[in-house]
Tab-separated table of C-alpha atoms in Angstrom:
chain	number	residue	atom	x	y	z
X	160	UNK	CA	0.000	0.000	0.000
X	161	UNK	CA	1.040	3.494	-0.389
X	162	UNK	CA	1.213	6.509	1.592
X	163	UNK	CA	1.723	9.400	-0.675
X	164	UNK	CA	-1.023	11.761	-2.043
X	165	UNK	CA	0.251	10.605	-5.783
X	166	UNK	CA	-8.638	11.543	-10.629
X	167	UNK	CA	-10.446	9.541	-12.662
X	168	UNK	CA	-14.403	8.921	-12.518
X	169	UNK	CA	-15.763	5.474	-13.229
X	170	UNK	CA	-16.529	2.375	-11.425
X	171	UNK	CA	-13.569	-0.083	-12.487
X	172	UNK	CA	-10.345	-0.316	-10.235
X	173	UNK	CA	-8.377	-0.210	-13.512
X	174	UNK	CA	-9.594	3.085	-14.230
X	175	UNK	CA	-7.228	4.576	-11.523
X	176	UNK	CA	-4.088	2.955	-12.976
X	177	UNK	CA	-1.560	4.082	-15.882
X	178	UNK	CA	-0.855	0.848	-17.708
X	179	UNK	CA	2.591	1.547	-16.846
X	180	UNK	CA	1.730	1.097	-13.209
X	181	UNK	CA	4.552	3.373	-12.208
X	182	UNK	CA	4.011	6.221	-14.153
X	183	UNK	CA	0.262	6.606	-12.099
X	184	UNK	CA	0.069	9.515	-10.179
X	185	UNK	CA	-0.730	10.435	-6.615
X	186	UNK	CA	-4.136	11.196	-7.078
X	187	UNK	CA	-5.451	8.068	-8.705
X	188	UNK	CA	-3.541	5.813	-6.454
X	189	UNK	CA	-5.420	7.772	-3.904
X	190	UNK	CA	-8.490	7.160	-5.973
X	191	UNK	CA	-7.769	3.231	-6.681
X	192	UNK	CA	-7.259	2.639	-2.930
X	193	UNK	CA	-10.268	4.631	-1.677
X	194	UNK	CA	-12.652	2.468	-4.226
X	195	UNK	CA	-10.536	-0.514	-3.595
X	196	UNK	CA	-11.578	0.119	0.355
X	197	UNK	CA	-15.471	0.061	-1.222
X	198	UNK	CA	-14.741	-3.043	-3.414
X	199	UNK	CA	-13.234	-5.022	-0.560
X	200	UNK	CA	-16.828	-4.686	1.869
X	201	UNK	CA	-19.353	-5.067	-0.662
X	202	UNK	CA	-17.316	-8.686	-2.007
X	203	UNK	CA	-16.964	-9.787	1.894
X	204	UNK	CA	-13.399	-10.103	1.843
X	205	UNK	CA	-12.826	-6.597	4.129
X	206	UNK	CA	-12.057	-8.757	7.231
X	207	UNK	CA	-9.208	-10.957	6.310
X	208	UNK	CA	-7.841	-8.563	3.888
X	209	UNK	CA	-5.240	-7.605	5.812
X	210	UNK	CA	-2.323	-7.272	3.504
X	211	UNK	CA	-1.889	-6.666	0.099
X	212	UNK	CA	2.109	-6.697	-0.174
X	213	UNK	CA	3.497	-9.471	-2.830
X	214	UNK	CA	4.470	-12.258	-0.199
X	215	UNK	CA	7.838	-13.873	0.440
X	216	UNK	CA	8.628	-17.630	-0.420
X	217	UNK	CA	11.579	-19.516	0.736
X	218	UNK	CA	13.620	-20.661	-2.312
X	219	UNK	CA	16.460	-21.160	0.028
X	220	UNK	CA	18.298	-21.366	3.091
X	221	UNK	CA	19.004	-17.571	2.957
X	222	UNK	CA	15.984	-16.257	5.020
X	223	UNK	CA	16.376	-13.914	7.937
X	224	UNK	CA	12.772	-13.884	9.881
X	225	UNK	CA	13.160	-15.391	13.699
X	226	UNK	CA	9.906	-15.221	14.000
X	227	UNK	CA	7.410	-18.817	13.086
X	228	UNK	CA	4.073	-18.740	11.116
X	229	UNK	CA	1.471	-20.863	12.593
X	230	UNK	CA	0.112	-23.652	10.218
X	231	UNK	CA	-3.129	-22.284	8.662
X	232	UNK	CA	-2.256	-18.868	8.650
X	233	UNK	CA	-4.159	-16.601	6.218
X	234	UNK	CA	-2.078	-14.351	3.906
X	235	UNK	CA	0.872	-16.826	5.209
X	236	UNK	CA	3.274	-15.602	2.434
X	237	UNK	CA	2.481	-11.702	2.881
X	238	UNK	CA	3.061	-12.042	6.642
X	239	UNK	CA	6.653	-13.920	5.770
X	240	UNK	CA	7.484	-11.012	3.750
X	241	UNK	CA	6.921	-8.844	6.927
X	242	UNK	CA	9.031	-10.807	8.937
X	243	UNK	CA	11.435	-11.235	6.481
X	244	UNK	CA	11.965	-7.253	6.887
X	245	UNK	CA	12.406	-7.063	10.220
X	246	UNK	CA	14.936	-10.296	10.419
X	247	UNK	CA	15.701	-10.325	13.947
X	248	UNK	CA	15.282	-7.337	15.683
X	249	UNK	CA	14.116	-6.872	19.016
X	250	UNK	CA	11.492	-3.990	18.513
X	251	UNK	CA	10.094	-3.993	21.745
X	252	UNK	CA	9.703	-0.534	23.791
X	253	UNK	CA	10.175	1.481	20.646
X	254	UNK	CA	7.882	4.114	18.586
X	255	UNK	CA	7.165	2.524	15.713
X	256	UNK	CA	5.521	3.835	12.132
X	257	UNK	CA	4.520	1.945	9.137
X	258	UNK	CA	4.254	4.729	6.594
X	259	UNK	CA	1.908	3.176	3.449
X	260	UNK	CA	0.058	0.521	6.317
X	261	UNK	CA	-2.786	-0.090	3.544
X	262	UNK	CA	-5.307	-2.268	5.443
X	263	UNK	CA	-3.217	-2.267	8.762
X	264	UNK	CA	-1.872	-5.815	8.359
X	265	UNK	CA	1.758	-4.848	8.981
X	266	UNK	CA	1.095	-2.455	11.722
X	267	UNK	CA	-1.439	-4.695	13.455
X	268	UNK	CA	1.075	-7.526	13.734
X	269	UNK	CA	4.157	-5.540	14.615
X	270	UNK	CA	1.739	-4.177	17.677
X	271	UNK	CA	0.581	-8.249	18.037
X	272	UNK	CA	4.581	-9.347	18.275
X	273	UNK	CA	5.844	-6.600	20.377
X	274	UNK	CA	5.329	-3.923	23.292
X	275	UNK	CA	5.437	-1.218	21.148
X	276	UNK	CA	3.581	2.070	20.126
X	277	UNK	CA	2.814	1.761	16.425
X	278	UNK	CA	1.664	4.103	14.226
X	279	UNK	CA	-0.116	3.747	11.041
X	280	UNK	CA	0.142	6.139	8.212
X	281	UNK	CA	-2.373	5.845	4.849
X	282	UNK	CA	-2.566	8.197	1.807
X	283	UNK	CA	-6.569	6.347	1.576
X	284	UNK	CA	-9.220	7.906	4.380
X	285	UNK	CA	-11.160	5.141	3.608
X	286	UNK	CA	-8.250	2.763	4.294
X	287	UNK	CA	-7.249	4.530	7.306
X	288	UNK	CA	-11.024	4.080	8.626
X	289	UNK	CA	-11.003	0.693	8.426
X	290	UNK	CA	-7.952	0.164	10.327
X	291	UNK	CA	-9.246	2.516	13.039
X	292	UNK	CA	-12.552	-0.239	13.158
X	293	UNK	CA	-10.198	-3.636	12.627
X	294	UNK	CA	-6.731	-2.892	14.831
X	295	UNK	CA	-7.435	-1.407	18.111
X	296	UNK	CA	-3.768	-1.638	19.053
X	297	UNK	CA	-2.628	0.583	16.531
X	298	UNK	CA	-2.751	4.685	16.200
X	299	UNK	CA	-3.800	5.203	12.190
X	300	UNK	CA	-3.167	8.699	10.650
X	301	UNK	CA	-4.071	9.664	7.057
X	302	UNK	CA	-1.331	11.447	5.868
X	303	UNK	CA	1.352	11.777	3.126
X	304	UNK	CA	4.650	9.920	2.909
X	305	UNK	CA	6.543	13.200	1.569
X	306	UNK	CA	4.708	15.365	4.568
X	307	UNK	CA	4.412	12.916	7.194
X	308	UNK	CA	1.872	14.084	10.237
X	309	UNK	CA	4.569	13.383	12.337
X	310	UNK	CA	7.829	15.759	14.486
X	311	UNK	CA	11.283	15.717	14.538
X	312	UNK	CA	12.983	12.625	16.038
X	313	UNK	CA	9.774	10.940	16.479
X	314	UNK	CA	10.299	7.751	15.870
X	315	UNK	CA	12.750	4.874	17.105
X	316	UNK	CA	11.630	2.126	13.586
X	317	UNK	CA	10.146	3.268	10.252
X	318	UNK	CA	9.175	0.370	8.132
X	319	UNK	CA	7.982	0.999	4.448
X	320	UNK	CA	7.247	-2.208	2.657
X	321	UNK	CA	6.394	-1.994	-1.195
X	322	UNK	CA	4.997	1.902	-0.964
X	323	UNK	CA	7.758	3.829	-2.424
X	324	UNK	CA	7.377	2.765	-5.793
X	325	UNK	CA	4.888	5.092	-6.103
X	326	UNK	CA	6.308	8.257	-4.828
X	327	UNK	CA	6.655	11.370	-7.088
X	328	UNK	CA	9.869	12.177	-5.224
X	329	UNK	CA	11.813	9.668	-3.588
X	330	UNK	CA	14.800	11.717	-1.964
X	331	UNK	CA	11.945	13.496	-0.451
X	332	UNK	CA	10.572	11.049	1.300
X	333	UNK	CA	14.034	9.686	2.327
X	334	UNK	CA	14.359	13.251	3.689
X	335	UNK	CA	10.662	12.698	5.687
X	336	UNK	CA	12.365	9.720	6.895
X	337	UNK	CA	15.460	11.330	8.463
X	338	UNK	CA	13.742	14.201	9.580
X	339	UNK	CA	11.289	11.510	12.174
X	340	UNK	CA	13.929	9.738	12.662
X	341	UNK	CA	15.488	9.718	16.760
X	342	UNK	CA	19.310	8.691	16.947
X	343	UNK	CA	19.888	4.872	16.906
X	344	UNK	CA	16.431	4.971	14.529
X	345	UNK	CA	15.804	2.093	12.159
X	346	UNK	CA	14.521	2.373	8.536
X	347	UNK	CA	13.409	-0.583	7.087
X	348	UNK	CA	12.633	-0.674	3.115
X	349	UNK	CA	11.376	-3.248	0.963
X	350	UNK	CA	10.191	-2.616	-2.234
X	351	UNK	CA	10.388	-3.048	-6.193
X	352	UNK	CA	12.311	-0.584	-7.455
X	353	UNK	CA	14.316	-0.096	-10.800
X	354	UNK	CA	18.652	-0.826	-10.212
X	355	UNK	CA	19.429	2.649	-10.563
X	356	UNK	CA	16.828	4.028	-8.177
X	357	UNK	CA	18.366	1.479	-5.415
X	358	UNK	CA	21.587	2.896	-6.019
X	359	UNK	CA	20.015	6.130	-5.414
X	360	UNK	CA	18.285	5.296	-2.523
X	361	UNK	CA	21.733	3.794	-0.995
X	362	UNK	CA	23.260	6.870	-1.882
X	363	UNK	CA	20.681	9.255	-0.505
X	364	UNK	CA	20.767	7.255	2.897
X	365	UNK	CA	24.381	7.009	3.078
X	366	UNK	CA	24.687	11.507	2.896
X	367	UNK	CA	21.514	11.388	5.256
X	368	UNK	CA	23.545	9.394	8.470
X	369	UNK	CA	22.423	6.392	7.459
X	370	UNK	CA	24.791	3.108	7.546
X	371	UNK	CA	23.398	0.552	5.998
X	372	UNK	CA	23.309	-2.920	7.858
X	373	UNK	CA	21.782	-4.785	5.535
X	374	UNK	CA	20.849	-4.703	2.000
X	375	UNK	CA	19.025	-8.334	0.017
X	376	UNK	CA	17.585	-9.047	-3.122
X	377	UNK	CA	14.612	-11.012	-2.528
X	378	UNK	CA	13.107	-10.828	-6.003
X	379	UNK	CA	12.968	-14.867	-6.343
X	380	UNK	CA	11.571	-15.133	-3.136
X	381	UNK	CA	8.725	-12.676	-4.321
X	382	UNK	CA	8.075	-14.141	-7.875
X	383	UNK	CA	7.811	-17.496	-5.821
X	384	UNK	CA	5.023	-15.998	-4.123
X	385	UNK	CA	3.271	-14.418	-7.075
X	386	UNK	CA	3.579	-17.548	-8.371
X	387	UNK	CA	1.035	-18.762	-5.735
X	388	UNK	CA	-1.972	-16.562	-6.303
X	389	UNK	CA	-4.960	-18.200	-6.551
X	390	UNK	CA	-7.667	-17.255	-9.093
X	391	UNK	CA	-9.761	-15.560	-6.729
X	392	UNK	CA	-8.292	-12.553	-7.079
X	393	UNK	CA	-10.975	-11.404	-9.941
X	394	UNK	CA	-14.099	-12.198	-7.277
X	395	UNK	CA	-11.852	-9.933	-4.920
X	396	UNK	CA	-11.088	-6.966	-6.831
X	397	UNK	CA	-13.965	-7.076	-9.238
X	398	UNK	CA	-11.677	-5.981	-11.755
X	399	UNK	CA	-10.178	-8.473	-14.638
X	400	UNK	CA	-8.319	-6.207	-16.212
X	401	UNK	CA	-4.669	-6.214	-17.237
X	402	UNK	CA	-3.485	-3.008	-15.183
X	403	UNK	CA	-5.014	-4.688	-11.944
X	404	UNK	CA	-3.345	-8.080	-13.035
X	405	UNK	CA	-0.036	-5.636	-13.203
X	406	UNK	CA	-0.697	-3.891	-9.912
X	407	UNK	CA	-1.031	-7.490	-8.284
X	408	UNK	CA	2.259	-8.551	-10.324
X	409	UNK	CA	0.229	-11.994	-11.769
X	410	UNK	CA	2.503	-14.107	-13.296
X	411	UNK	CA	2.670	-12.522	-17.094
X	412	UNK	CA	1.892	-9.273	-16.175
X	413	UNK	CA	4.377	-6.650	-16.729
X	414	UNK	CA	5.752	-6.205	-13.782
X	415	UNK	CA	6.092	-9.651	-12.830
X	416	UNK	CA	8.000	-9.944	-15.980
X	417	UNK	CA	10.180	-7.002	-14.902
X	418	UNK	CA	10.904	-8.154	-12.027
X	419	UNK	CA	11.538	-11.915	-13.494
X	420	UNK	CA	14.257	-9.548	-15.976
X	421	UNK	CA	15.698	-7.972	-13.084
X	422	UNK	CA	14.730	-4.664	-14.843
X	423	UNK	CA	13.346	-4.238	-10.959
X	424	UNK	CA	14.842	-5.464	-8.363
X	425	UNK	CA	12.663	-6.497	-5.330
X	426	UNK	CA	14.859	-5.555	-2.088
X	427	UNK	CA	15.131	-5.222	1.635
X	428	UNK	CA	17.414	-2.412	3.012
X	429	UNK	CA	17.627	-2.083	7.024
X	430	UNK	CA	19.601	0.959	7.890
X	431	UNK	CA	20.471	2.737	11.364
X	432	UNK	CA	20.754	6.382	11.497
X	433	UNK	CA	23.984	6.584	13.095
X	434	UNK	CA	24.108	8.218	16.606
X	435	UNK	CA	26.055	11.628	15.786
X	436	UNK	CA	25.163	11.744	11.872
X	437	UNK	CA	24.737	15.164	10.414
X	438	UNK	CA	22.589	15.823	7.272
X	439	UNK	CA	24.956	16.164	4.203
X	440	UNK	CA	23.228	18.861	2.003
């Protein structure tokens, strides 16, 4: 899910969506995840639609989550990927934001799996009012990921999982992110993004006081998981069309098959704003 303010009329979900699904703009992703919101309660799926991230399957022995999925766990893959991004640290007795928290599935288990205080931040009202209904444990904001409704040094974690894609300005919101950001602070990014923007994004960290513990291309593990989808994803979105099947990364769709060309590269950073870092300008 996304956070930034990035509009069309009409009743189809593709409507809101460039066909190249990164060139759509704030305003109709806005748009597509306010009527997605509406599509999700009138097909019965609002209450276990928790997540909407891509999933993470193991292909191998290099996986980094400490944490165990119960057998029968809905969304299992999507809430892998989650754990997968926070590997194993200890997040208790930290402030905690999810900035892009969709449908409050990441925020509502990072408050379920620690003693935290978690925030939620969501470009969509309508997203952001169902998560105030659904996760009691969790403080959800509307707000924008390049104007975040948060202060200086806020914030001890900020997690952004498969959001940033669809930011106008990236170093902007890498800027939001430094600016909340307490000493010590985590940031931890996963996303699909093209190889030059990650360089960018390492780069852009690295002059903001970042250091970067970890950085892991999980694109197989992802495409593993897209590879999963059932075909009920039609009776859930109400939408057939090919820009949905792009925005859900279907097998065939174009960004699956950028991703399966390494044209994007699906990643996991975790960095720590070092403890005396000054902003390079």
């Amino acid at each position: 899910m996304h956070a930034e303010s990035k509009s069309n009329s009409g009743d189809a979900l593709s409507a809101h969506l460039a066909d190249d699904l990164m060139s759509t703009t704030a305003v109709e992703w806005r748009s597509f995840y306010d009527l997605l919101s509406r599509r999700l309660e009138t097909a019965g799926w609002a209450e276990v639609s928790y997540f909407l991230n891509y999933g993470y399957v193991p292909t191998d022995s290099n996986n980094e989550s400490s944490h165990v999925i119960r057998e029968g766990t809905f969304n299992s893959n999507s809430v892998r990927l989650v754990f997968e991004v926070i590997g194993s640290l200890d997040l208790n007795d930290r402030t905690i934001v999810d900035i892009g928290c969709g449908r409050g599935g990441t925020a509502a288990l990072v408050a379920e799996k620690f003693s935290a205080q978690v925030i939620g931040i969501d470009m969509s009202a309508e997203a952001i009012a169902f998560c105030r209904r659904t996760h009691p444990l969790v403080d959800f904001r509307v707000g924008d990921a390049l104007n975040l409704p948060l202060g200086e040094a806020a914030c001890d974690v900020i997690i952004n999982l498969e959001s940033s894609h669809s930011y106008s300005n990236l170093a902007k919101f890498l800027s939001e992110v430094r600016r909340i950001s307490r000493p010590g602070a985590w940031f931890l990014h996963a996303d699909l993004l093209g190889v030059e923007d990650w360089d960018q994004v390492r780069m852009r960290l690295k002059g903001l006081g970042f250091s970067t513990e970890s950085d892991r291309d999980i694109t197989a593990n992802v495409l593993a998981a897209r590879d999963q989808v059932t075909g009920s994803w039609e009776q859930v979105f109400g939408d057939g069309g090919a820009r949905v099947a792009n925005f859900l990364a279907l097998p065939g769709s174009s960004i699956y098959e950028q991703l399966r060309a390494r044209t994007w590269e699906y990643r996991i950073i975790r960095s720590q704003l070092r403890t005396s870092a000054t902003l390079d300008r």
